[in-house]
mmCIF file of C-alpha atoms in Angstrom:
data_model
loop_
_atom_site.group_PDB
_atom_site.id
_atom_site.type_symbol
_atom_site.label_atom_id
_atom_site.label_comp_id
_atom_site.label_asym_id
_atom_site.label_seq_id
_atom_site.Cartn_x
_atom_site.Cartn_y
_atom_site.Cartn_z
ATOM 1 C CA GLN A 1 -48.794 -5.474 10.363
ATOM 2 C CA LEU A 2 -46.333 -4.138 7.786
ATOM 3 C CA ASP A 3 -45.098 -7.585 6.680
ATOM 4 C CA PRO A 4 -47.947 -10.052 7.221
ATOM 5 C CA GLU A 5 -46.317 -12.767 5.095
ATOM 6 C CA ASN A 6 -43.021 -12.574 7.005
ATOM 7 C CA THR A 7 -40.957 -11.989 3.851
ATOM 8 C CA GLY A 8 -38.453 -9.716 5.585
ATOM 9 C CA PHE A 9 -39.265 -6.873 3.169
ATOM 10 C CA ILE A 10 -41.529 -3.822 3.264
ATOM 11 C CA GLY A 11 -42.106 -1.138 0.631
ATOM 12 C CA VAL A 12 -39.924 1.948 0.723
ATOM 13 C CA GLU A 13 -42.976 4.241 0.912
ATOM 14 C CA THR A 14 -44.284 2.294 3.903
ATOM 15 C CA PHE A 15 -40.908 2.505 5.596
ATOM 16 C CA ALA A 16 -40.616 6.250 4.936
ATOM 17 C CA SER A 17 -44.062 6.921 6.411
ATOM 18 C CA LEU A 18 -43.147 4.765 9.393
ATOM 19 C CA VAL A 19 -40.000 6.809 10.034
ATOM 20 C CA HIS A 20 -41.846 10.131 9.826
ATOM 21 C CA SER A 21 -44.890 9.063 11.857
ATOM 22 C CA HIS A 22 -42.832 7.626 14.720
ATOM 23 C CA GLU A 23 -40.016 10.188 14.485
ATOM 24 C CA LEU A 24 -37.355 7.496 14.611
ATOM 25 C CA PRO A 25 -33.921 8.958 15.499
ATOM 26 C CA LEU A 26 -32.184 7.662 12.379
ATOM 27 C CA ASP A 27 -28.979 9.241 11.095
ATOM 28 C CA PRO A 28 -30.037 11.199 7.960
ATOM 29 C CA ALA A 29 -26.996 9.855 6.072
ATOM 30 C CA LYS A 30 -27.939 6.272 6.917
ATOM 31 C CA LEU A 31 -31.544 6.927 5.965
ATOM 32 C CA ASP A 32 -30.407 8.257 2.579
ATOM 33 C CA MET A 33 -28.335 5.129 2.037
ATOM 34 C CA LEU A 34 -31.208 2.851 2.983
ATOM 35 C CA VAL A 35 -33.652 4.590 0.650
ATOM 36 C CA ALA A 36 -31.054 4.485 -2.139
ATOM 37 C CA LEU A 37 -30.617 0.771 -1.476
ATOM 38 C CA ALA A 38 -34.359 0.153 -1.614
ATOM 39 C CA GLN A 39 -34.686 2.006 -4.900
ATOM 40 C CA GLY A 40 -31.726 0.033 -6.238
ATOM 41 C CA ASN A 41 -33.760 -3.194 -6.447
ATOM 42 C CA ASP A 42 -36.640 -3.965 -8.752
ATOM 43 C CA GLU A 43 -39.320 -4.130 -6.055
ATOM 44 C CA GLY A 44 -38.336 -0.937 -4.267
ATOM 45 C CA GLN A 45 -38.373 -2.664 -0.898
ATOM 46 C CA VAL A 46 -36.450 -2.352 2.337
ATOM 47 C CA CYS A 47 -34.898 -5.538 3.714
ATOM 48 C CA TYR A 48 -35.006 -5.961 7.481
ATOM 49 C CA GLN A 49 -31.507 -7.465 7.660
ATOM 50 C CA GLU A 50 -30.056 -4.617 5.580
ATOM 51 C CA LEU A 51 -31.709 -2.148 7.941
ATOM 52 C CA VAL A 52 -30.126 -3.911 10.925
ATOM 53 C CA ASP A 53 -26.699 -4.003 9.214
ATOM 54 C CA LEU A 54 -26.914 -0.344 8.296
ATOM 55 C CA ILE A 55 -27.884 0.807 11.788
ATOM 56 C CA SER A 56 -25.095 -1.310 13.292
ATOM 57 C CA SER A 57 -22.573 0.144 10.778
ATOM 58 C CA LYS A 58 -22.119 -3.077 8.840
ATOM 59 C CA ARG A 59 -22.194 -3.379 5.096
ATOM 60 C CA SER A 60 -22.084 -6.413 2.834
ATOM 61 C CA SER A 61 -20.959 -6.624 -0.784
ATOM 62 C CA SER A 62 -24.626 -7.050 -1.771
ATOM 63 C CA PHE A 63 -25.317 -3.593 -0.300
ATOM 64 C CA LYS A 64 -22.719 -2.000 -2.574
ATOM 65 C CA ARG A 65 -23.873 -3.908 -5.644
ATOM 66 C CA ALA A 66 -27.499 -2.944 -5.043
ATOM 67 C CA ILE A 67 -26.578 0.738 -4.843
ATOM 68 C CA ALA A 68 -24.441 0.519 -7.989
ATOM 69 C CA ASN A 69 -27.033 -1.410 -9.978
ATOM 70 C CA GLY A 70 -29.753 1.005 -8.958
ATOM 71 C CA GLN A 71 -27.834 3.880 -10.608
ATOM 72 C CA ARG A 72 -29.521 6.301 -8.251
ATOM 73 C CA ALA A 73 -27.772 9.388 -6.950
ATOM 74 C CA LEU A 74 -28.069 10.068 -3.256
ATOM 75 C CA PRO A 75 -30.637 12.747 -2.482
ATOM 76 C CA ARG A 76 -28.198 14.880 -0.537
ATOM 77 C CA ASP A 77 -25.381 16.887 -2.089
ATOM 78 C CA VAL A 78 -21.945 15.369 -2.590
ATOM 79 C CA LEU A 79 -19.659 15.086 0.386
ATOM 80 C CA LEU A 80 -17.512 17.988 -0.801
ATOM 81 C CA ASP A 81 -20.444 20.301 -0.069
ATOM 82 C CA GLU A 82 -20.479 19.442 3.657
ATOM 83 C CA THR A 83 -19.940 22.600 5.700
ATOM 84 C CA GLY A 84 -18.976 23.310 9.281
ATOM 85 C CA LEU A 85 -16.470 20.440 9.526
ATOM 86 C CA GLY A 86 -13.534 20.437 11.910
ATOM 87 C CA ILE A 87 -9.933 20.010 10.816
ATOM 88 C CA TYR A 88 -9.863 16.250 11.369
ATOM 89 C CA LYS A 89 -13.171 15.623 9.594
ATOM 90 C CA ARG A 90 -11.969 17.705 6.656
ATOM 91 C CA PHE A 91 -8.868 15.534 6.541
ATOM 92 C CA VAL A 92 -11.030 12.381 6.588
ATOM 93 C CA ARG A 93 -13.081 13.813 3.720
ATOM 94 C CA TYR A 94 -9.866 14.564 1.822
ATOM 95 C CA VAL A 95 -8.714 10.972 2.324
ATOM 96 C CA ALA A 96 -12.074 9.670 1.107
ATOM 97 C CA TYR A 97 -11.855 11.644 -2.128
ATOM 98 C CA GLU A 98 -8.212 10.729 -2.640
ATOM 99 C CA ILE A 99 -8.621 6.983 -2.198
ATOM 100 C CA LEU A 100 -12.197 6.053 -3.126
ATOM 101 C CA PRO A 101 -13.663 6.512 -6.630
ATOM 102 C CA CYS A 102 -17.373 6.142 -5.752
ATOM 103 C CA GLU A 103 -19.419 8.818 -3.991
ATOM 104 C CA MET A 104 -21.364 6.132 -2.138
ATOM 105 C CA ASP A 105 -18.141 4.641 -0.773
ATOM 106 C CA ARG A 106 -16.839 8.066 0.180
ATOM 107 C CA ARG A 107 -19.916 8.936 2.166
ATOM 108 C CA TRP A 108 -20.012 5.526 3.800
ATOM 109 C CA TYR A 109 -16.363 5.838 4.828
ATOM 110 C CA PHE A 110 -16.828 9.441 6.018
ATOM 111 C CA TYR A 111 -19.784 8.666 8.275
ATOM 112 C CA GLN A 112 -18.484 5.332 9.540
ATOM 113 C CA HIS A 113 -14.844 6.334 10.082
ATOM 114 C CA ARG A 114 -13.481 5.754 13.569
ATOM 115 C CA THR A 115 -10.225 7.078 14.981
ATOM 116 C CA CYS A 116 -9.528 3.709 16.596
ATOM 117 C CA PRO A 117 -7.516 1.852 15.518
ATOM 118 C CA PRO A 118 -5.291 4.607 14.138
ATOM 119 C CA PRO A 119 -3.054 4.016 11.055
ATOM 120 C CA VAL A 120 -0.108 2.845 13.120
ATOM 121 C CA PHE A 121 1.621 0.432 10.708
ATOM 122 C CA MET A 122 3.048 2.887 8.183
ATOM 123 C CA ALA A 123 3.906 5.359 10.956
ATOM 124 C CA ALA A 124 5.726 2.641 12.942
ATOM 125 C CA VAL A 125 7.662 1.413 9.881
ATOM 126 C CA THR A 126 8.713 4.936 8.947
ATOM 127 C CA LEU A 127 9.737 5.799 12.512
ATOM 128 C CA THR A 128 11.784 2.584 12.795
ATOM 129 C CA GLN A 129 13.554 3.340 9.511
ATOM 130 C CA ILE A 130 14.454 6.834 10.726
ATOM 131 C CA ILE A 131 15.765 5.544 14.065
ATOM 132 C CA VAL A 132 17.884 2.845 12.404
ATOM 133 C CA PHE A 133 19.300 5.364 9.936
ATOM 134 C CA LEU A 134 20.201 7.821 12.692
ATOM 135 C CA CYS A 135 21.867 5.088 14.744
ATOM 136 C CA TYR A 136 24.080 3.981 11.851
ATOM 137 C CA GLY A 137 24.721 7.564 10.809
ATOM 138 C CA ALA A 138 25.982 8.469 14.278
ATOM 139 C CA ARG A 139 27.959 5.230 14.599
ATOM 140 C CA LEU A 140 29.654 5.488 11.176
ATOM 141 C CA ASN A 141 29.709 9.308 11.071
ATOM 142 C CA LYS A 142 28.362 9.033 7.548
ATOM 143 C CA TRP A 143 25.003 10.385 6.338
ATOM 144 C CA VAL A 144 25.339 9.986 2.558
ATOM 145 C CA LEU A 145 25.924 6.687 0.752
ATOM 146 C CA GLN A 146 26.340 4.763 3.985
ATOM 147 C CA THR A 147 26.697 1.524 2.011
ATOM 148 C CA TYR A 148 30.206 2.632 0.979
ATOM 149 C CA HIS A 149 31.343 2.144 4.553
ATOM 150 C CA PRO A 150 32.669 -1.419 5.059
ATOM 151 C CA GLU A 151 31.027 -1.698 8.491
ATOM 152 C CA TYR A 152 27.586 -0.896 7.107
ATOM 153 C CA MET A 153 27.198 -4.179 5.237
ATOM 154 C CA LYS A 154 28.006 -6.117 8.402
ATOM 155 C CA SER A 155 24.628 -5.166 9.806
ATOM 156 C CA PRO A 156 22.371 -8.140 10.659
ATOM 157 C CA LEU A 157 19.500 -6.320 8.906
ATOM 158 C CA VAL A 158 20.962 -6.040 5.385
ATOM 159 C CA TYR A 159 20.090 -8.659 2.786
ATOM 160 C CA HIS A 160 23.318 -10.162 1.437
ATOM 161 C CA PRO A 161 23.499 -13.250 -0.811
ATOM 162 C CA GLY A 162 26.154 -14.704 1.471
ATOM 163 C CA HIS A 163 23.703 -14.724 4.380
ATOM 164 C CA ARG A 164 20.650 -16.182 2.672
ATOM 165 C CA ALA A 165 20.194 -18.745 5.456
ATOM 166 C CA ARG A 166 19.326 -15.907 7.856
ATOM 167 C CA ALA A 167 15.784 -15.668 6.581
ATOM 168 C CA TRP A 168 14.865 -12.538 8.536
ATOM 169 C CA ARG A 169 17.145 -10.509 6.251
ATOM 170 C CA PHE A 170 14.679 -10.920 3.383
ATOM 171 C CA LEU A 171 12.384 -8.563 5.320
ATOM 172 C CA THR A 172 14.595 -6.517 7.649
ATOM 173 C CA TYR A 173 16.564 -4.938 4.804
ATOM 174 C CA MET A 174 13.639 -2.513 4.495
ATOM 175 C CA PHE A 175 14.856 -0.709 7.640
ATOM 176 C CA MET A 176 18.259 0.136 6.098
ATOM 177 C CA HIS A 177 18.828 3.014 3.666
ATOM 178 C CA VAL A 178 21.564 4.308 1.407
ATOM 179 C CA GLY A 179 21.582 7.863 2.650
ATOM 180 C CA LEU A 180 19.558 10.831 3.808
ATOM 181 C CA GLU A 181 17.925 11.560 0.446
ATOM 182 C CA GLN A 182 16.709 8.018 -0.061
ATOM 183 C CA LEU A 183 15.299 7.852 3.460
ATOM 184 C CA GLY A 184 13.592 11.233 3.117
ATOM 185 C CA PHE A 185 11.723 10.429 -0.078
ATOM 186 C CA ASN A 186 10.958 6.926 1.105
ATOM 187 C CA ALA A 187 9.404 8.246 4.324
ATOM 188 C CA LEU A 188 7.536 10.950 2.389
ATOM 189 C CA LEU A 189 5.910 8.424 0.058
ATOM 190 C CA GLN A 190 4.983 6.074 2.873
ATOM 191 C CA LEU A 191 3.292 8.847 4.821
ATOM 192 C CA MET A 192 1.614 10.561 1.863
ATOM 193 C CA ILE A 193 0.294 7.390 0.222
ATOM 194 C CA GLY A 194 0.546 4.633 2.823
ATOM 195 C CA VAL A 195 -1.211 6.405 5.702
ATOM 196 C CA PRO A 196 -4.358 7.375 3.713
ATOM 197 C CA LEU A 197 -4.513 3.859 2.254
ATOM 198 C CA GLU A 198 -4.254 2.387 5.747
ATOM 199 C CA MET A 199 -6.946 4.737 7.065
ATOM 200 C CA VAL A 200 -9.400 3.523 4.406
ATOM 201 C CA HIS A 201 -8.487 -0.137 3.920
ATOM 202 C CA GLY A 202 -7.198 -1.011 7.380
ATOM 203 C CA ILE A 203 -3.915 -2.150 8.877
ATOM 204 C CA LEU A 204 -4.200 -5.815 7.877
ATOM 205 C CA ARG A 205 -4.626 -5.240 4.156
ATOM 206 C CA ILE A 206 -2.043 -2.482 3.789
ATOM 207 C CA SER A 207 0.583 -4.172 5.982
ATOM 208 C CA PHE A 208 0.122 -7.379 4.000
ATOM 209 C CA LEU A 209 0.522 -5.482 0.721
ATOM 210 C CA TYR A 210 3.617 -3.619 1.922
ATOM 211 C CA LEU A 211 5.353 -6.697 3.354
ATOM 212 C CA ALA A 212 4.433 -8.763 0.282
ATOM 213 C CA GLY A 213 6.191 -6.156 -1.868
ATOM 214 C CA VAL A 214 9.240 -6.126 0.419
ATOM 215 C CA LEU A 215 9.526 -9.915 0.400
ATOM 216 C CA ALA A 216 8.960 -10.153 -3.354
ATOM 217 C CA GLY A 217 11.683 -7.560 -3.898
ATOM 218 C CA SER A 218 14.405 -9.403 -1.977
ATOM 219 C CA LEU A 219 13.459 -12.810 -3.358
ATOM 220 C CA THR A 220 13.441 -11.478 -6.916
ATOM 221 C CA VAL A 221 16.901 -10.002 -6.433
ATOM 222 C CA SER A 222 18.126 -13.318 -4.999
ATOM 223 C CA ILE A 223 16.937 -15.052 -8.189
ATOM 224 C CA THR A 224 17.773 -12.549 -10.913
ATOM 225 C CA ASP A 225 20.790 -10.740 -9.444
ATOM 226 C CA MET A 226 22.567 -13.315 -7.314
ATOM 227 C CA ARG A 227 25.586 -11.133 -6.461
ATOM 228 C CA ALA A 228 23.692 -8.069 -5.269
ATOM 229 C CA PRO A 229 23.001 -7.069 -1.657
ATOM 230 C CA LEU A 230 19.905 -5.038 -0.912
ATOM 231 C CA VAL A 231 18.760 -2.247 1.406
ATOM 232 C CA GLY A 232 15.758 0.101 1.446
ATOM 233 C CA GLY A 233 12.024 -0.480 1.435
ATOM 234 C CA SER A 234 11.770 -0.125 -2.347
ATOM 235 C CA GLY A 235 9.652 -3.260 -2.779
ATOM 236 C CA GLY A 236 7.018 -2.158 -0.269
ATOM 237 C CA VAL A 237 6.975 1.466 -1.414
ATOM 238 C CA TYR A 238 6.553 0.480 -5.050
ATOM 239 C CA ALA A 239 3.772 -1.937 -4.109
ATOM 240 C CA LEU A 240 1.832 0.885 -2.425
ATOM 241 C CA CYS A 241 2.531 3.424 -5.177
ATOM 242 C CA SER A 242 1.722 1.144 -8.094
ATOM 243 C CA ALA A 243 -1.467 -0.109 -6.441
ATOM 244 C CA HIS A 244 -2.656 3.435 -5.727
ATOM 245 C CA LEU A 245 -1.710 4.717 -9.179
ATOM 246 C CA ALA A 246 -3.395 1.786 -10.918
ATOM 247 C CA ASN A 247 -6.526 2.379 -8.853
ATOM 248 C CA VAL A 248 -6.543 6.085 -9.766
ATOM 249 C CA VAL A 249 -5.972 5.398 -13.472
ATOM 250 C CA MET A 250 -8.700 2.749 -13.675
ATOM 251 C CA ASN A 251 -11.149 5.053 -11.876
ATOM 252 C CA TRP A 252 -9.878 8.369 -13.258
ATOM 253 C CA ALA A 253 -13.304 9.768 -14.098
ATOM 254 C CA GLY A 254 -14.684 9.012 -10.637
ATOM 255 C CA MET A 255 -11.660 10.171 -8.651
ATOM 256 C CA ARG A 256 -12.217 13.713 -7.386
ATOM 257 C CA CYS A 257 -9.227 13.999 -5.087
ATOM 258 C CA PRO A 258 -7.621 17.460 -5.017
ATOM 259 C CA TYR A 259 -4.604 17.791 -7.306
ATOM 260 C CA LYS A 260 -4.893 14.169 -8.444
ATOM 261 C CA LEU A 261 -2.679 14.819 -11.481
ATOM 262 C CA LEU A 262 -0.009 16.416 -9.300
ATOM 263 C CA ARG A 263 -0.201 13.501 -6.859
ATOM 264 C CA MET A 264 0.247 11.016 -9.695
ATOM 265 C CA VAL A 265 3.277 12.868 -11.018
ATOM 266 C CA LEU A 266 4.798 13.049 -7.535
ATOM 267 C CA ALA A 267 4.272 9.337 -6.929
ATOM 268 C CA LEU A 268 5.748 8.501 -10.335
ATOM 269 C CA VAL A 269 8.903 10.548 -9.934
ATOM 270 C CA CYS A 270 9.808 9.415 -6.412
ATOM 271 C CA SER A 271 11.723 6.164 -6.034
ATOM 272 C CA GLU A 272 14.880 4.620 -4.683
ATOM 273 C CA TYR A 273 17.507 2.048 -5.499
ATOM 274 C CA SER A 274 19.276 -0.906 -3.945
ATOM 275 C CA PRO A 275 22.973 -0.138 -3.497
ATOM 276 C CA PRO A 276 26.201 -1.944 -4.264
ATOM 277 C CA ASP A 277 28.249 -3.651 -1.597
ATOM 278 C CA PRO A 278 31.510 -1.785 -0.960
ATOM 279 C CA THR A 279 34.205 -4.413 -1.049
ATOM 280 C CA PRO A 280 37.027 -3.566 1.382
ATOM 281 C CA GLY A 281 40.285 -3.064 -0.448
ATOM 282 C CA GLU A 282 38.613 -2.300 -3.776
ATOM 283 C CA ARG A 283 36.887 0.890 -2.690
ATOM 284 C CA GLY A 284 37.100 2.540 0.666
ATOM 285 C CA PRO A 285 35.187 5.437 2.111
ATOM 286 C CA GLY A 286 37.148 7.874 -0.052
ATOM 287 C CA ARG A 287 35.848 6.338 -3.260
ATOM 288 C CA ALA A 288 32.293 7.303 -2.352
ATOM 289 C CA GLN A 289 32.924 10.771 -3.756
ATOM 290 C CA GLN A 290 33.089 9.317 -7.272
ATOM 291 C CA LEU A 291 29.297 8.745 -7.131
ATOM 292 C CA PRO A 292 27.195 11.775 -6.203
ATOM 293 C CA PRO A 293 24.225 11.286 -3.907
ATOM 294 C CA CYS A 294 21.370 9.698 -5.819
ATOM 295 C CA PRO A 295 18.286 11.877 -6.239
ATOM 296 C CA ALA A 296 15.208 9.945 -5.288
ATOM 297 C CA VAL A 297 13.344 10.495 -8.560
ATOM 298 C CA SER A 298 12.063 8.272 -11.326
ATOM 299 C CA SER A 299 15.421 8.566 -13.093
ATOM 300 C CA GLU A 300 16.684 6.475 -10.170
ATOM 301 C CA VAL A 301 15.390 3.308 -11.783
ATOM 302 C CA GLY A 302 17.054 4.157 -15.082
ATOM 303 C CA ARG A 303 20.206 5.120 -13.243
ATOM 304 C CA ALA A 304 20.174 1.805 -11.368
ATOM 305 C CA VAL A 305 19.847 -0.060 -14.670
ATOM 306 C CA TRP A 306 22.742 1.937 -16.098
ATOM 307 C CA LEU A 307 24.903 1.264 -13.031
ATOM 308 C CA ARG A 308 24.075 -2.422 -13.243
ATOM 309 C CA PHE A 309 25.133 -2.897 -16.858
ATOM 310 C CA SER A 310 27.629 -0.061 -17.390
ATOM 311 C CA PRO A 311 29.038 0.663 -13.944
ATOM 312 C CA PRO A 312 31.594 3.406 -13.284
ATOM 313 C CA LEU A 313 32.815 1.346 -10.325
ATOM 314 C CA PRO A 314 35.234 -1.623 -10.585
ATOM 315 C CA ALA A 315 33.383 -4.403 -12.365
ATOM 316 C CA SER A 316 34.736 -7.023 -9.943
ATOM 317 C CA GLY A 317 32.406 -5.760 -7.233
ATOM 318 C CA PRO A 318 28.612 -6.160 -7.042
ATOM 319 C CA GLN A 319 26.538 -3.446 -8.690
ATOM 320 C CA PRO A 320 23.145 -2.009 -7.724
ATOM 321 C CA SER A 321 20.104 -4.133 -8.449
ATOM 322 C CA PHE A 322 16.890 -2.652 -9.824
ATOM 323 C CA MET A 323 14.739 -5.779 -9.657
ATOM 324 C CA ALA A 324 13.241 -4.995 -6.228
ATOM 325 C CA HIS A 325 11.484 -1.983 -7.736
ATOM 326 C CA LEU A 326 9.949 -4.046 -10.521
ATOM 327 C CA ALA A 327 8.894 -6.851 -8.178
ATOM 328 C CA GLY A 328 7.187 -4.413 -5.811
ATOM 329 C CA ALA A 329 5.388 -2.732 -8.710
ATOM 330 C CA ILE A 330 4.100 -6.073 -10.001
ATOM 331 C CA VAL A 331 2.810 -7.011 -6.549
ATOM 332 C CA GLY A 332 1.081 -3.641 -6.241
ATOM 333 C CA ILE A 333 -0.591 -3.719 -9.652
ATOM 334 C CA SER A 334 -1.844 -7.283 -9.253
ATOM 335 C CA MET A 335 -2.511 -8.017 -5.598
ATOM 336 C CA GLY A 336 -2.756 -4.407 -4.456
ATOM 337 C CA LEU A 337 -5.294 -3.391 -7.068
ATOM 338 C CA THR A 338 -7.543 -6.242 -5.976
ATOM 339 C CA ILE A 339 -7.312 -5.053 -2.367
ATOM 340 C CA LEU A 340 -8.036 -1.413 -3.184
ATOM 341 C CA ARG A 341 -11.011 -2.223 -5.399
ATOM 342 C CA SER A 342 -12.585 -4.338 -2.651
ATOM 343 C CA TYR A 343 -13.362 -1.630 -0.129
ATOM 344 C CA GLU A 344 -15.611 -3.011 2.632
ATOM 345 C CA GLU A 345 -15.893 -6.322 0.790
ATOM 346 C CA SER A 346 -14.523 -9.668 1.912
ATOM 347 C CA LEU A 347 -11.499 -10.760 -0.101
ATOM 348 C CA GLN A 348 -12.084 -14.422 0.675
ATOM 349 C CA ASP A 349 -15.284 -14.398 -1.382
ATOM 350 C CA GLN A 350 -13.455 -13.361 -4.554
ATOM 351 C CA CYS A 351 -12.004 -15.985 -6.867
ATOM 352 C CA GLY A 352 -9.418 -13.577 -8.250
ATOM 353 C CA TRP A 353 -7.977 -13.038 -4.773
ATOM 354 C CA TRP A 354 -7.309 -16.748 -4.321
ATOM 355 C CA VAL A 355 -5.717 -16.956 -7.759
ATOM 356 C CA LEU A 356 -3.351 -14.131 -6.816
ATOM 357 C CA LEU A 357 -2.521 -15.733 -3.464
ATOM 358 C CA LEU A 358 -1.815 -19.055 -5.177
ATOM 359 C CA SER A 359 0.444 -17.339 -7.711
ATOM 360 C CA TYR A 360 2.306 -15.474 -4.976
ATOM 361 C CA GLY A 361 2.663 -18.643 -2.886
ATOM 362 C CA THR A 362 4.033 -20.515 -5.906
ATOM 363 C CA PHE A 363 6.600 -17.781 -6.439
ATOM 364 C CA LEU A 364 7.639 -17.915 -2.769
ATOM 365 C CA LEU A 365 8.046 -21.688 -2.903
ATOM 366 C CA PHE A 366 10.129 -21.472 -6.083
ATOM 367 C CA ALA A 367 12.300 -18.722 -4.573
ATOM 368 C CA VAL A 368 12.951 -20.785 -1.431
ATOM 369 C CA PHE A 369 14.115 -23.780 -3.430
ATOM 370 C CA TRP A 370 16.201 -21.513 -5.653
ATOM 371 C CA ASN A 371 18.010 -20.013 -2.652
ATOM 372 C CA ILE A 372 18.644 -23.466 -1.191
ATOM 373 C CA PHE A 373 19.951 -25.251 -4.292
ATOM 374 C CA ALA A 374 20.613 -22.911 -7.227
ATOM 375 C CA TYR A 375 23.588 -20.986 -5.813
ATOM 376 C CA ASP A 376 25.654 -24.157 -5.385
ATOM 377 C CA LEU A 377 24.486 -25.749 -8.646
ATOM 378 C CA LEU A 378 25.256 -22.635 -10.680
ATOM 379 C CA GLY A 379 28.495 -21.898 -8.826
ATOM 380 C CA ALA A 380 27.500 -18.295 -8.135
ATOM 381 C CA GLN A 381 30.397 -16.090 -7.062
ATOM 382 C CA ILE A 382 29.107 -14.426 -3.910
ATOM 383 C CA PRO A 383 30.839 -11.138 -3.012
ATOM 384 C CA PRO A 384 32.484 -10.782 0.428
#
């Protein structure tokens, strides 16, 4: 009766009268979204399939585009005006305003958010890093600058240019840390930035972004700094931070997260560095006192550059590399920004995503061949 020509569409006024006359138990938030969607197209009609998707908590990219093109504000107040929320729902609302720039996306995320699956990836990575650090700290009786202990670099987790054939080291170095300060700020950033990102964008996207930054960091060091070992999750942390910061900057006007300027400053000043390899005989545990513990701030990158090119340590030994930070940041700004701007949209439908994947795959292939052939061809002097 409402759609005699079987077009799949009915007018928004007809649909509204139908809802009121039959007292359909529709969620008011979903009804607002559906009406906004209908008024976002030229005909002002409701599509049957969009109604089904909305009721079943599905949303396509066409849904988002229709809302954006309609330029129509939702009839209800903004999400910040919601009252009577519990602690967890207030936290979910905080995450929505911190991560998402569009009010429509925030409300969609808020009403569709489910506690299962929980954001377990960043929590598991951080917990593993803490456990590994405590184990080595207790074993070596050293909690600051652990890399200055000769036994530390014998770990099967550390990336070392002499053990390039053990491919797992290109990833597992992220579980090792220089000292307590580096671990603390690393864990803080992962929990403050990584967990909200994972809550919004899901475990698959954020874990892929984090691991892509970690892998890019170690491979970049193996190409540009062939004598340097590597520890710390700097590549993954910088991928998350740079992606989030780029997303905030590009959507600054729409971002209404509390203390967004303070959060940006905090994310900018926190960082870490990849340490030198203590060569037995050249510098023992006693020499560690010549370098004070490194503060995990933005000056860390500059300090790593200074140590690399004007080191206070004996020049015959390997010096800290700073390339993992840069590689992680590049991954975050390019690949990560694409992920964060595609909330609830399929990445496989975007041409830019495939271009980024092809570029990243080309880099990985080049790095593999470099690690197989370049060290012997160039006669690189690998430290012990």
